[in-house]
Every structure is written in structure tokens, then in C-alpha cells.
């Protein structure tokens, strides 16, 4: 429904996994298994090659230019998820998902070097410690809170929320939460239209802030310190003709990239983004 990338493949796997994980514009070979344990409980497991392009690639999009470089020799990425369907408010349907993903590769420490000093501080060798493996856990809930009169069970209002967390020593985004509301089929004569509002908050590891402060102290500059990034999106998906939809979106981004200090010490200002997406189905 939403255009903002983090409201799909969220910011934590995009930032914390090598080369952003198996998501657009990349793909990785993998295997998925699904087991319906009961009428309401489904268990899902998947394993993928953990690096879409060469691990040493300076620019993964150049190393895997066409997205067809299907590797099999890199440390794997494993995803496990349980899905529980339930009847929530007023007997309306809902789904609770609990899961996690783990990568078996090695990850840089975000604060300390192999010499025990803070990266970027005076005397530091700037060679980060290495950690074996990386795991993030998540929870997702989707719940219909009101169903419109009529025969369409999808027409009404639904809400969703998602939380993702990982260890701050090796995850640039160590805590993340998003949520929103979607209204479907509420305009008379337009059963396929949808309107949604959502927001997301990404908390950057406090270890990155410690490194930024150390670099500021060493340089004598007052550079930006990474803390968080947020986004709010409102969008309307209109089906103008059968098989043809137009979807305008308005987004407001707070502290894009958490205001990285690489831009001469000035924090990147907040941004307003407007766009339109069209989809033709045939």
C-alpha cells in the first residue's frame, strides 16, 4: 500500500544486512518452507545466500549490475516466522507475526577498534572489532477494526504495527517501529480505492553517536551526531479503470539518514517528498 521503502522492506534489514539483504534491486537464491500447524497457526522458515553481490564489492549495484548474480558460497541468511490468525475486536480478523532473521557472517563493531579504543578517537587504529553473526527479532500485528456494510470483507478500516530490534554493537539501526491505518472501499462506487497514513521511527545505535562525538572531539568540529530518522506518509490509491491505478503520495522525512556527519558537519535538513505511482495490470 505505502510507497515509502521502509514501510515494506524495513530500514533495519536494509541497513544492518550485507548490501541490504535479498531485496530490490537485488535477489538471492533461497529456499522457503511453510507448515500449517493448525487452522490458525502457520510456521515459515527460509534460508538465502546472505550476500546478493560480491562481499568485497565497493558498489554492489555495479558488481551485480543486472540483479542476476546468484551466489551460493556466502554465509547464509535464515528467516523464521510464526503467524497466528485470530478474531480480535468485534470478531474481526487479525494476524500476529513473531519472527527473526539471522546472518551467519561477520560484522564490524560500531564503536570499538581492535586496539580497544573508540573508532575515530585520537590514537585509534580505526580497525573495528569483528563479531560473528547478527540476529534481529520482530513482531507484526495487523487488525481490521471496522468492516463496512456489504458483502466485501476487505472493505473497512485496518491498523498495523511492527517492531524490530537488534544488538546495538553491530546494528546501525538497533530499534525500529512503524504503524499506520488503511481505509479500503469507503468511497461510494469505488470499492477498490484505498487511503492510508503511516509513520516510521528508526533509532540509530548509540554507538554511532559515541563515534561521532569522538570524531568531533578529535577534529575540534561540531559535526552532526546520528540519533534517529523518522517518516510520515499519506497516500491514496485510486483505481481509475479496471487494471489501472494511480497513487499519489506525500511524505515528510525527519532527519534524513539521521543527519550523517560526512557532509561537512551540517545535518541534512528535513525533507518533503511528493510522488505519483501508476500501475497497469494485464
PDB file of C-alpha atoms in Angstrom:
ATOM      1  CA  UNK A   1       0.000   0.000   0.000  1.00  0.00           C
ATOM      2  CA  UNK A   2       2.647   2.541   1.017  1.00  0.00           C
ATOM      3  CA  UNK A   3       5.362   3.912  -1.267  1.00  0.00           C
ATOM      4  CA  UNK A   4       7.995   4.687   1.385  1.00  0.00           C
ATOM      5  CA  UNK A   5      10.569   1.898   1.178  1.00  0.00           C
ATOM      6  CA  UNK A   6      10.855   1.385   4.926  1.00  0.00           C
ATOM      7  CA  UNK A   7       7.134   0.568   5.152  1.00  0.00           C
ATOM      8  CA  UNK A   8       7.866  -2.530   3.071  1.00  0.00           C
ATOM      9  CA  UNK A   9      11.382  -3.979   3.417  1.00  0.00           C
ATOM     10  CA  UNK A  10      12.113  -2.057   6.595  1.00  0.00           C
ATOM     11  CA  UNK A  11      15.124   0.089   7.456  1.00  0.00           C
ATOM     12  CA  UNK A  12      16.811  -2.425   9.845  1.00  0.00           C
ATOM     13  CA  UNK A  13      17.408  -5.209   7.293  1.00  0.00           C
ATOM     14  CA  UNK A  14      18.241  -2.587   4.662  1.00  0.00           C
ATOM     15  CA  UNK A  15      20.930  -1.061   6.892  1.00  0.00           C
ATOM     16  CA  UNK A  16      22.028  -3.999   9.033  1.00  0.00           C
ATOM     17  CA  UNK A  17      22.341  -6.837   6.500  1.00  0.00           C
ATOM     18  CA  UNK A  18      25.170  -7.024   3.947  1.00  0.00           C
ATOM     19  CA  UNK A  19      24.223  -4.962   0.883  1.00  0.00           C
ATOM     20  CA  UNK A  20      20.686  -4.567   2.224  1.00  0.00           C
ATOM     21  CA  UNK A  21      19.757  -8.245   2.032  1.00  0.00           C
ATOM     22  CA  UNK A  22      17.700 -10.003  -0.661  1.00  0.00           C
ATOM     23  CA  UNK A  23      15.528  -7.030  -1.592  1.00  0.00           C
ATOM     24  CA  UNK A  24      15.121  -4.761  -4.616  1.00  0.00           C
ATOM     25  CA  UNK A  25      17.210  -4.180  -6.672  1.00  0.00           C
ATOM     26  CA  UNK A  26      18.904  -7.444  -5.671  1.00  0.00           C
ATOM     27  CA  UNK A  27      17.773 -11.027  -5.282  1.00  0.00           C
ATOM     28  CA  UNK A  28      19.390 -14.065  -3.671  1.00  0.00           C
ATOM     29  CA  UNK A  29      18.853 -17.758  -4.181  1.00  0.00           C
ATOM     30  CA  UNK A  30      16.935 -19.339  -1.339  1.00  0.00           C
ATOM     31  CA  UNK A  31      14.518 -21.996  -0.158  1.00  0.00           C
ATOM     32  CA  UNK A  32      11.327 -21.445   1.849  1.00  0.00           C
ATOM     33  CA  UNK A  33       9.187 -23.968   3.718  1.00  0.00           C
ATOM     34  CA  UNK A  34       5.709 -23.403   5.166  1.00  0.00           C
ATOM     35  CA  UNK A  35       3.899 -25.618   7.675  1.00  0.00           C
ATOM     36  CA  UNK A  36       0.282 -25.040   8.650  1.00  0.00           C
ATOM     37  CA  UNK A  37       0.423 -26.358  12.209  1.00  0.00           C
ATOM     38  CA  UNK A  38      -3.257 -25.690  12.888  1.00  0.00           C
ATOM     39  CA  UNK A  39      -6.171 -23.757  11.487  1.00  0.00           C
ATOM     40  CA  UNK A  40      -4.830 -20.525  12.979  1.00  0.00           C
ATOM     41  CA  UNK A  41      -1.070 -21.144  13.285  1.00  0.00           C
ATOM     42  CA  UNK A  42       1.405 -21.186  10.395  1.00  0.00           C
ATOM     43  CA  UNK A  43       5.183 -21.602  10.683  1.00  0.00           C
ATOM     44  CA  UNK A  44       7.517 -20.356   7.952  1.00  0.00           C
ATOM     45  CA  UNK A  45      11.259 -20.806   7.519  1.00  0.00           C
ATOM     46  CA  UNK A  46      13.615 -19.690   4.767  1.00  0.00           C
ATOM     47  CA  UNK A  47      17.333 -19.719   4.037  1.00  0.00           C
ATOM     48  CA  UNK A  48      19.054 -17.483   1.483  1.00  0.00           C
ATOM     49  CA  UNK A  49      22.547 -16.808   0.310  1.00  0.00           C
ATOM     50  CA  UNK A  50      23.460 -13.939   2.607  1.00  0.00           C
ATOM     51  CA  UNK A  51      25.162 -11.541   0.185  1.00  0.00           C
ATOM     52  CA  UNK A  52      23.479 -10.526  -3.109  1.00  0.00           C
ATOM     53  CA  UNK A  53      26.734  -9.327  -4.730  1.00  0.00           C
ATOM     54  CA  UNK A  54      30.416  -9.970  -4.031  1.00  0.00           C
ATOM     55  CA  UNK A  55      31.154  -9.358  -0.319  1.00  0.00           C
ATOM     56  CA  UNK A  56      34.138  -7.150  -1.215  1.00  0.00           C
ATOM     57  CA  UNK A  57      32.236  -5.068  -3.798  1.00  0.00           C
ATOM     58  CA  UNK A  58      32.675  -1.322  -3.289  1.00  0.00           C
ATOM     59  CA  UNK A  59      29.444  -0.730  -5.236  1.00  0.00           C
ATOM     60  CA  UNK A  60      27.108  -3.767  -5.130  1.00  0.00           C
ATOM     61  CA  UNK A  61      24.941  -2.401  -7.951  1.00  0.00           C
ATOM     62  CA  UNK A  62      27.948  -2.395 -10.272  1.00  0.00           C
ATOM     63  CA  UNK A  63      29.084  -5.828  -9.105  1.00  0.00           C
ATOM     64  CA  UNK A  64      25.575  -7.238  -9.654  1.00  0.00           C
ATOM     65  CA  UNK A  65      24.514  -4.890 -12.423  1.00  0.00           C
ATOM     66  CA  UNK A  66      21.529  -6.899 -13.669  1.00  0.00           C
ATOM     67  CA  UNK A  67      20.478  -8.498 -10.386  1.00  0.00           C
ATOM     68  CA  UNK A  68      21.193 -11.960 -11.769  1.00  0.00           C
ATOM     69  CA  UNK A  69      24.443 -12.757  -9.953  1.00  0.00           C
ATOM     70  CA  UNK A  70      23.046 -15.643  -7.901  1.00  0.00           C
ATOM     71  CA  UNK A  71      25.788 -16.611  -5.464  1.00  0.00           C
ATOM     72  CA  UNK A  72      25.874 -19.721  -3.255  1.00  0.00           C
ATOM     73  CA  UNK A  73      29.157 -19.504  -1.337  1.00  0.00           C
ATOM     74  CA  UNK A  74      28.464 -16.686   1.133  1.00  0.00           C
ATOM     75  CA  UNK A  75      27.355 -17.059   4.784  1.00  0.00           C
ATOM     76  CA  UNK A  76      23.597 -17.702   4.808  1.00  0.00           C
ATOM     77  CA  UNK A  77      20.681 -15.591   5.957  1.00  0.00           C
ATOM     78  CA  UNK A  78      17.979 -17.512   7.849  1.00  0.00           C
ATOM     79  CA  UNK A  79      14.451 -16.188   8.496  1.00  0.00           C
ATOM     80  CA  UNK A  80      11.968 -17.859  10.870  1.00  0.00           C
ATOM     81  CA  UNK A  81       8.406 -16.667  11.448  1.00  0.00           C
ATOM     82  CA  UNK A  82       5.217 -17.797  13.183  1.00  0.00           C
ATOM     83  CA  UNK A  83       1.836 -16.437  12.057  1.00  0.00           C
ATOM     84  CA  UNK A  84      -1.188 -16.578  14.323  1.00  0.00           C
ATOM     85  CA  UNK A  85      -4.580 -15.667  12.872  1.00  0.00           C
ATOM     86  CA  UNK A  86      -7.159 -14.551  15.412  1.00  0.00           C
ATOM     87  CA  UNK A  87     -10.513 -12.861  15.790  1.00  0.00           C
ATOM     88  CA  UNK A  88      -9.954  -9.564  17.551  1.00  0.00           C
ATOM     89  CA  UNK A  89     -12.162  -6.542  18.014  1.00  0.00           C
ATOM     90  CA  UNK A  90     -15.834  -7.413  17.475  1.00  0.00           C
ATOM     91  CA  UNK A  91     -14.775 -10.712  15.938  1.00  0.00           C
ATOM     92  CA  UNK A  92     -12.886  -9.010  13.103  1.00  0.00           C
ATOM     93  CA  UNK A  93      -9.830 -10.801  11.691  1.00  0.00           C
ATOM     94  CA  UNK A  94      -6.270 -10.106  12.734  1.00  0.00           C
ATOM     95  CA  UNK A  95      -2.809 -11.621  12.309  1.00  0.00           C
ATOM     96  CA  UNK A  96       0.128 -11.643  14.736  1.00  0.00           C
ATOM     97  CA  UNK A  97       3.576 -12.459  13.349  1.00  0.00           C
ATOM     98  CA  UNK A  98       6.609 -13.165  15.544  1.00  0.00           C
ATOM     99  CA  UNK A  99       9.956 -13.895  13.992  1.00  0.00           C
ATOM    100  CA  UNK A 100      13.576 -13.123  13.473  1.00  0.00           C
ATOM    101  CA  UNK A 101      16.349 -13.225  10.923  1.00  0.00           C
ATOM    102  CA  UNK A 102      19.946 -14.217  11.476  1.00  0.00           C
ATOM    103  CA  UNK A 103      23.012 -13.781   9.294  1.00  0.00           C
ATOM    104  CA  UNK A 104      25.965 -16.121   9.785  1.00  0.00           C
ATOM    105  CA  UNK A 105      28.630 -13.722   8.500  1.00  0.00           C
ATOM    106  CA  UNK A 106      30.962 -11.418  10.425  1.00  0.00           C
ATOM    107  CA  UNK A 107      30.033  -7.845  11.333  1.00  0.00           C
ATOM    108  CA  UNK A 108      32.055  -4.794  12.350  1.00  0.00           C
ATOM    109  CA  UNK A 109      31.688  -3.372  15.839  1.00  0.00           C
ATOM    110  CA  UNK A 110      30.216   0.108  15.513  1.00  0.00           C
ATOM    111  CA  UNK A 111      32.236   1.671  18.326  1.00  0.00           C
ATOM    112  CA  UNK A 112      35.437  -0.137  19.288  1.00  0.00           C
ATOM    113  CA  UNK A 113      38.547  -0.977  17.318  1.00  0.00           C
ATOM    114  CA  UNK A 114      40.808  -3.978  17.737  1.00  0.00           C
ATOM    115  CA  UNK A 115      43.019  -1.808  19.963  1.00  0.00           C
ATOM    116  CA  UNK A 116      40.147  -1.206  22.394  1.00  0.00           C
ATOM    117  CA  UNK A 117      39.854   2.498  21.573  1.00  0.00           C
ATOM    118  CA  UNK A 118      36.760   4.262  20.281  1.00  0.00           C
ATOM    119  CA  UNK A 119      36.829   4.458  16.491  1.00  0.00           C
ATOM    120  CA  UNK A 120      37.670   7.964  15.330  1.00  0.00           C
ATOM    121  CA  UNK A 121      39.282   8.942  18.627  1.00  0.00           C
ATOM    122  CA  UNK A 122      42.905  10.136  18.867  1.00  0.00           C
ATOM    123  CA  UNK A 123      45.289   7.196  18.603  1.00  0.00           C
ATOM    124  CA  UNK A 124      42.656   4.751  17.350  1.00  0.00           C
ATOM    125  CA  UNK A 125      43.786   2.373  14.631  1.00  0.00           C
ATOM    126  CA  UNK A 126      40.253   2.669  13.143  1.00  0.00           C
ATOM    127  CA  UNK A 127      40.211  -1.101  12.584  1.00  0.00           C
ATOM    128  CA  UNK A 128      36.844  -2.246  14.009  1.00  0.00           C
ATOM    129  CA  UNK A 129      36.429  -5.360  16.055  1.00  0.00           C
ATOM    130  CA  UNK A 130      34.571  -8.180  14.337  1.00  0.00           C
ATOM    131  CA  UNK A 131      31.545 -10.086  15.632  1.00  0.00           C
ATOM    132  CA  UNK A 132      30.333 -13.462  14.455  1.00  0.00           C
ATOM    133  CA  UNK A 133      26.705 -13.453  13.336  1.00  0.00           C
ATOM    134  CA  UNK A 134      23.874 -10.966  13.651  1.00  0.00           C
ATOM    135  CA  UNK A 135      20.266 -11.542  14.751  1.00  0.00           C
ATOM    136  CA  UNK A 136      17.261  -9.200  14.675  1.00  0.00           C
ATOM    137  CA  UNK A 137      13.832 -10.018  16.129  1.00  0.00           C
ATOM    138  CA  UNK A 138      10.489  -8.604  15.029  1.00  0.00           C
ATOM    139  CA  UNK A 139       6.777  -8.558  15.809  1.00  0.00           C
ATOM    140  CA  UNK A 140       3.985  -7.526  13.425  1.00  0.00           C
ATOM    141  CA  UNK A 141       0.274  -7.164  14.059  1.00  0.00           C
ATOM    142  CA  UNK A 142      -2.479  -6.467  11.509  1.00  0.00           C
ATOM    143  CA  UNK A 143      -6.047  -5.937  12.703  1.00  0.00           C
ATOM    144  CA  UNK A 144      -9.254  -4.924  10.987  1.00  0.00           C
ATOM    145  CA  UNK A 145     -11.033  -2.571  13.384  1.00  0.00           C
ATOM    146  CA  UNK A 146     -14.168  -1.778  11.349  1.00  0.00           C
ATOM    147  CA  UNK A 147     -15.896  -3.551   8.475  1.00  0.00           C
ATOM    148  CA  UNK A 148     -18.052  -1.599   6.062  1.00  0.00           C
ATOM    149  CA  UNK A 149     -21.622  -2.797   5.494  1.00  0.00           C
ATOM    150  CA  UNK A 150     -21.942  -5.050   2.469  1.00  0.00           C
ATOM    151  CA  UNK A 151     -20.524  -8.281   1.083  1.00  0.00           C
ATOM    152  CA  UNK A 152     -16.858  -7.272   0.718  1.00  0.00           C
ATOM    153  CA  UNK A 153     -14.914  -8.496   3.795  1.00  0.00           C
ATOM    154  CA  UNK A 154     -11.937  -6.288   2.843  1.00  0.00           C
ATOM    155  CA  UNK A 155     -13.904  -3.040   2.880  1.00  0.00           C
ATOM    156  CA  UNK A 156     -13.356  -1.165   6.104  1.00  0.00           C
ATOM    157  CA  UNK A 157     -10.553   0.158   8.271  1.00  0.00           C
ATOM    158  CA  UNK A 158      -7.456  -1.732   9.378  1.00  0.00           C
ATOM    159  CA  UNK A 159      -4.453  -0.873  11.510  1.00  0.00           C
ATOM    160  CA  UNK A 160      -0.962  -2.337  11.650  1.00  0.00           C
ATOM    161  CA  UNK A 161       2.191  -2.043  13.735  1.00  0.00           C
ATOM    162  CA  UNK A 162       5.692  -3.502  13.551  1.00  0.00           C
ATOM    163  CA  UNK A 163       8.700  -3.541  15.895  1.00  0.00           C
ATOM    164  CA  UNK A 164      12.246  -4.695  15.035  1.00  0.00           C
ATOM    165  CA  UNK A 165      15.226  -4.812  17.417  1.00  0.00           C
ATOM    166  CA  UNK A 166      18.845  -5.969  17.337  1.00  0.00           C
ATOM    167  CA  UNK A 167      22.090  -5.650  19.283  1.00  0.00           C
ATOM    168  CA  UNK A 168      23.481  -2.090  19.139  1.00  0.00           C
ATOM    169  CA  UNK A 169      27.116  -3.203  18.911  1.00  0.00           C
ATOM    170  CA  UNK A 170      26.690  -4.430  15.312  1.00  0.00           C
ATOM    171  CA  UNK A 171      23.384  -2.986  14.034  1.00  0.00           C
ATOM    172  CA  UNK A 172      23.352   0.584  12.731  1.00  0.00           C
ATOM    173  CA  UNK A 173      19.594   0.660  13.401  1.00  0.00           C
ATOM    174  CA  UNK A 174      19.145  -1.118  16.723  1.00  0.00           C
ATOM    175  CA  UNK A 175      15.441  -0.329  17.267  1.00  0.00           C
ATOM    176  CA  UNK A 176      12.648   0.385  14.807  1.00  0.00           C
ATOM    177  CA  UNK A 177       8.894   0.819  14.965  1.00  0.00           C
ATOM    178  CA  UNK A 178       6.254   1.668  12.374  1.00  0.00           C
ATOM    179  CA  UNK A 179       2.491   1.636  12.173  1.00  0.00           C
ATOM    180  CA  UNK A 180      -0.458   3.039  10.331  1.00  0.00           C
ATOM    181  CA  UNK A 181      -4.073   2.887   9.308  1.00  0.00           C
ATOM    182  CA  UNK A 182      -5.613   1.914   5.948  1.00  0.00           C
ATOM    183  CA  UNK A 183      -9.185   2.563   4.807  1.00  0.00           C
ATOM    184  CA  UNK A 184     -10.447   0.420   1.920  1.00  0.00           C
ATOM    185  CA  UNK A 185     -13.560   0.728  -0.235  1.00  0.00           C
ATOM    186  CA  UNK A 186     -15.161   3.567   1.717  1.00  0.00           C
ATOM    187  CA  UNK A 187     -15.910   5.848  -1.254  1.00  0.00           C
ATOM    188  CA  UNK A 188     -19.327   5.028  -2.776  1.00  0.00           C
ATOM    189  CA  UNK A 189     -18.919   3.466  -6.200  1.00  0.00           C
ATOM    190  CA  UNK A 190     -15.147   2.991  -5.749  1.00  0.00           C
ATOM    191  CA  UNK A 191     -14.709  -0.356  -3.963  1.00  0.00           C
ATOM    192  CA  UNK A 192     -11.032  -0.751  -4.891  1.00  0.00           C
ATOM    193  CA  UNK A 193      -9.779   2.642  -3.666  1.00  0.00           C
ATOM    194  CA  UNK A 194      -7.584   2.798  -0.562  1.00  0.00           C
ATOM    195  CA  UNK A 195      -6.342   5.602   1.675  1.00  0.00           C
ATOM    196  CA  UNK A 196      -3.565   5.219   4.214  1.00  0.00           C
ATOM    197  CA  UNK A 197      -1.485   7.120   6.746  1.00  0.00           C
ATOM    198  CA  UNK A 198       1.636   5.611   8.304  1.00  0.00           C
ATOM    199  CA  UNK A 199       4.688   6.641  10.302  1.00  0.00           C
ATOM    200  CA  UNK A 200       8.054   5.024  10.998  1.00  0.00           C
ATOM    201  CA  UNK A 201      10.834   5.685  13.514  1.00  0.00           C
ATOM    202  CA  UNK A 202      14.372   4.285  13.245  1.00  0.00           C
ATOM    203  CA  UNK A 203      16.657   4.615  16.273  1.00  0.00           C
ATOM    204  CA  UNK A 204      20.325   4.546  15.339  1.00  0.00           C
ATOM    205  CA  UNK A 205      22.726   2.642  17.569  1.00  0.00           C
ATOM    206  CA  UNK A 206      24.055   4.834  20.415  1.00  0.00           C
ATOM    207  CA  UNK A 207      27.497   3.517  19.499  1.00  0.00           C
ATOM    208  CA  UNK A 208      27.374   5.527  16.274  1.00  0.00           C
ATOM    209  CA  UNK A 209      26.687   8.664  18.303  1.00  0.00           C
ATOM    210  CA  UNK A 210      29.705   7.846  20.502  1.00  0.00           C
ATOM    211  CA  UNK A 211      31.912   7.589  17.410  1.00  0.00           C
ATOM    212  CA  UNK A 212      30.555  10.884  16.048  1.00  0.00           C
ATOM    213  CA  UNK A 213      31.345  12.616  19.348  1.00  0.00           C
ATOM    214  CA  UNK A 214      34.846  11.121  19.371  1.00  0.00           C
ATOM    215  CA  UNK A 215      35.482  12.359  15.834  1.00  0.00           C
ATOM    216  CA  UNK A 216      34.139  15.805  16.745  1.00  0.00           C
ATOM    217  CA  UNK A 217      36.449  15.958  19.755  1.00  0.00           C
ATOM    218  CA  UNK A 218      39.446  14.890  17.674  1.00  0.00           C
ATOM    219  CA  UNK A 219      38.748  17.389  14.885  1.00  0.00           C
ATOM    220  CA  UNK A 220      37.500  20.265  17.010  1.00  0.00           C
ATOM    221  CA  UNK A 221      34.381  20.498  14.838  1.00  0.00           C
ATOM    222  CA  UNK A 222      30.737  20.383  15.892  1.00  0.00           C
ATOM    223  CA  UNK A 223      29.624  17.765  13.392  1.00  0.00           C
ATOM    224  CA  UNK A 224      26.191  16.170  13.366  1.00  0.00           C
ATOM    225  CA  UNK A 225      25.594  13.261  15.732  1.00  0.00           C
ATOM    226  CA  UNK A 226      23.476  10.369  14.444  1.00  0.00           C
ATOM    227  CA  UNK A 227      20.420   9.632  16.575  1.00  0.00           C
ATOM    228  CA  UNK A 228      17.241   8.764  14.658  1.00  0.00           C
ATOM    229  CA  UNK A 229      15.270   9.119  11.440  1.00  0.00           C
ATOM    230  CA  UNK A 230      11.503   9.376  11.059  1.00  0.00           C
ATOM    231  CA  UNK A 231       8.989   9.434   8.228  1.00  0.00           C
ATOM    232  CA  UNK A 232       5.279  10.169   7.879  1.00  0.00           C
ATOM    233  CA  UNK A 233       3.384   9.209   4.715  1.00  0.00           C
ATOM    234  CA  UNK A 234      -0.136   9.814   3.436  1.00  0.00           C
ATOM    235  CA  UNK A 235      -1.227   8.147   0.205  1.00  0.00           C
ATOM    236  CA  UNK A 236      -4.360   7.428  -1.836  1.00  0.00           C
ATOM    237  CA  UNK A 237      -4.609   4.542  -4.282  1.00  0.00           C
ATOM    238  CA  UNK A 238      -7.325   5.155  -6.881  1.00  0.00           C
ATOM    239  CA  UNK A 239      -8.440   2.640  -9.498  1.00  0.00           C
ATOM    240  CA  UNK A 240      -9.378   4.830 -12.438  1.00  0.00           C
ATOM    241  CA  UNK A 241     -10.068   1.957 -14.828  1.00  0.00           C
ATOM    242  CA  UNK A 242     -10.082  -1.828 -14.432  1.00  0.00           C
ATOM    243  CA  UNK A 243      -6.409  -2.777 -14.201  1.00  0.00           C
ATOM    244  CA  UNK A 244      -5.179   0.829 -13.986  1.00  0.00           C
ATOM    245  CA  UNK A 245      -4.410   2.585 -10.692  1.00  0.00           C
ATOM    246  CA  UNK A 246      -2.881   5.945  -9.827  1.00  0.00           C
ATOM    247  CA  UNK A 247      -1.385   6.518  -6.391  1.00  0.00           C
ATOM    248  CA  UNK A 248      -0.133   9.941  -5.227  1.00  0.00           C
ATOM    249  CA  UNK A 249       1.955  10.035  -2.052  1.00  0.00           C
ATOM    250  CA  UNK A 250       3.104  12.777   0.309  1.00  0.00           C
ATOM    251  CA  UNK A 251       5.978  12.042   2.684  1.00  0.00           C
ATOM    252  CA  UNK A 252       7.761  14.072   5.337  1.00  0.00           C
ATOM    253  CA  UNK A 253      11.189  12.818   6.417  1.00  0.00           C
ATOM    254  CA  UNK A 254      12.672  13.922   9.746  1.00  0.00           C
ATOM    255  CA  UNK A 255      16.494  13.882   9.974  1.00  0.00           C
ATOM    256  CA  UNK A 256      17.135  12.018   6.679  1.00  0.00           C
ATOM    257  CA  UNK A 257      19.861   9.450   7.229  1.00  0.00           C
ATOM    258  CA  UNK A 258      19.916  10.641  10.843  1.00  0.00           C
ATOM    259  CA  UNK A 259      21.886  13.686   9.681  1.00  0.00           C
ATOM    260  CA  UNK A 260      25.175  11.967   8.776  1.00  0.00           C
ATOM    261  CA  UNK A 261      28.305  13.954   9.677  1.00  0.00           C
ATOM    262  CA  UNK A 262      30.020  13.315   6.333  1.00  0.00           C
ATOM    263  CA  UNK A 263      28.528  16.456   4.793  1.00  0.00           C
ATOM    264  CA  UNK A 264      30.882  18.989   6.339  1.00  0.00           C
ATOM    265  CA  UNK A 265      29.356  18.964   9.795  1.00  0.00           C
ATOM    266  CA  UNK A 266      25.901  20.208   8.795  1.00  0.00           C
ATOM    267  CA  UNK A 267      22.916  17.990   9.458  1.00  0.00           C
ATOM    268  CA  UNK A 268      20.800  17.211   6.405  1.00  0.00           C
ATOM    269  CA  UNK A 269      17.555  19.200   6.781  1.00  0.00           C
ATOM    270  CA  UNK A 270      14.106  17.628   6.977  1.00  0.00           C
ATOM    271  CA  UNK A 271      12.573  16.844   3.592  1.00  0.00           C
ATOM    272  CA  UNK A 272       9.124  16.868   1.997  1.00  0.00           C
ATOM    273  CA  UNK A 273       8.624  14.377  -0.835  1.00  0.00           C
ATOM    274  CA  UNK A 274       5.728  14.167  -3.293  1.00  0.00           C
ATOM    275  CA  UNK A 275       5.341  11.487  -5.910  1.00  0.00           C
ATOM    276  CA  UNK A 276       2.870   9.581  -8.061  1.00  0.00           C
ATOM    277  CA  UNK A 277       2.914   5.884  -8.923  1.00  0.00           C
ATOM    278  CA  UNK A 278       0.864   4.278 -11.686  1.00  0.00           C
ATOM    279  CA  UNK A 279       0.242   0.552 -12.093  1.00  0.00           C
ATOM    280  CA  UNK A 280      -1.130  -1.214 -15.157  1.00  0.00           C
ATOM    281  CA  UNK A 281      -2.262  -4.810 -14.645  1.00  0.00           C
ATOM    282  CA  UNK A 282      -2.782  -7.004 -17.699  1.00  0.00           C
TER     283      UNK A 282
END
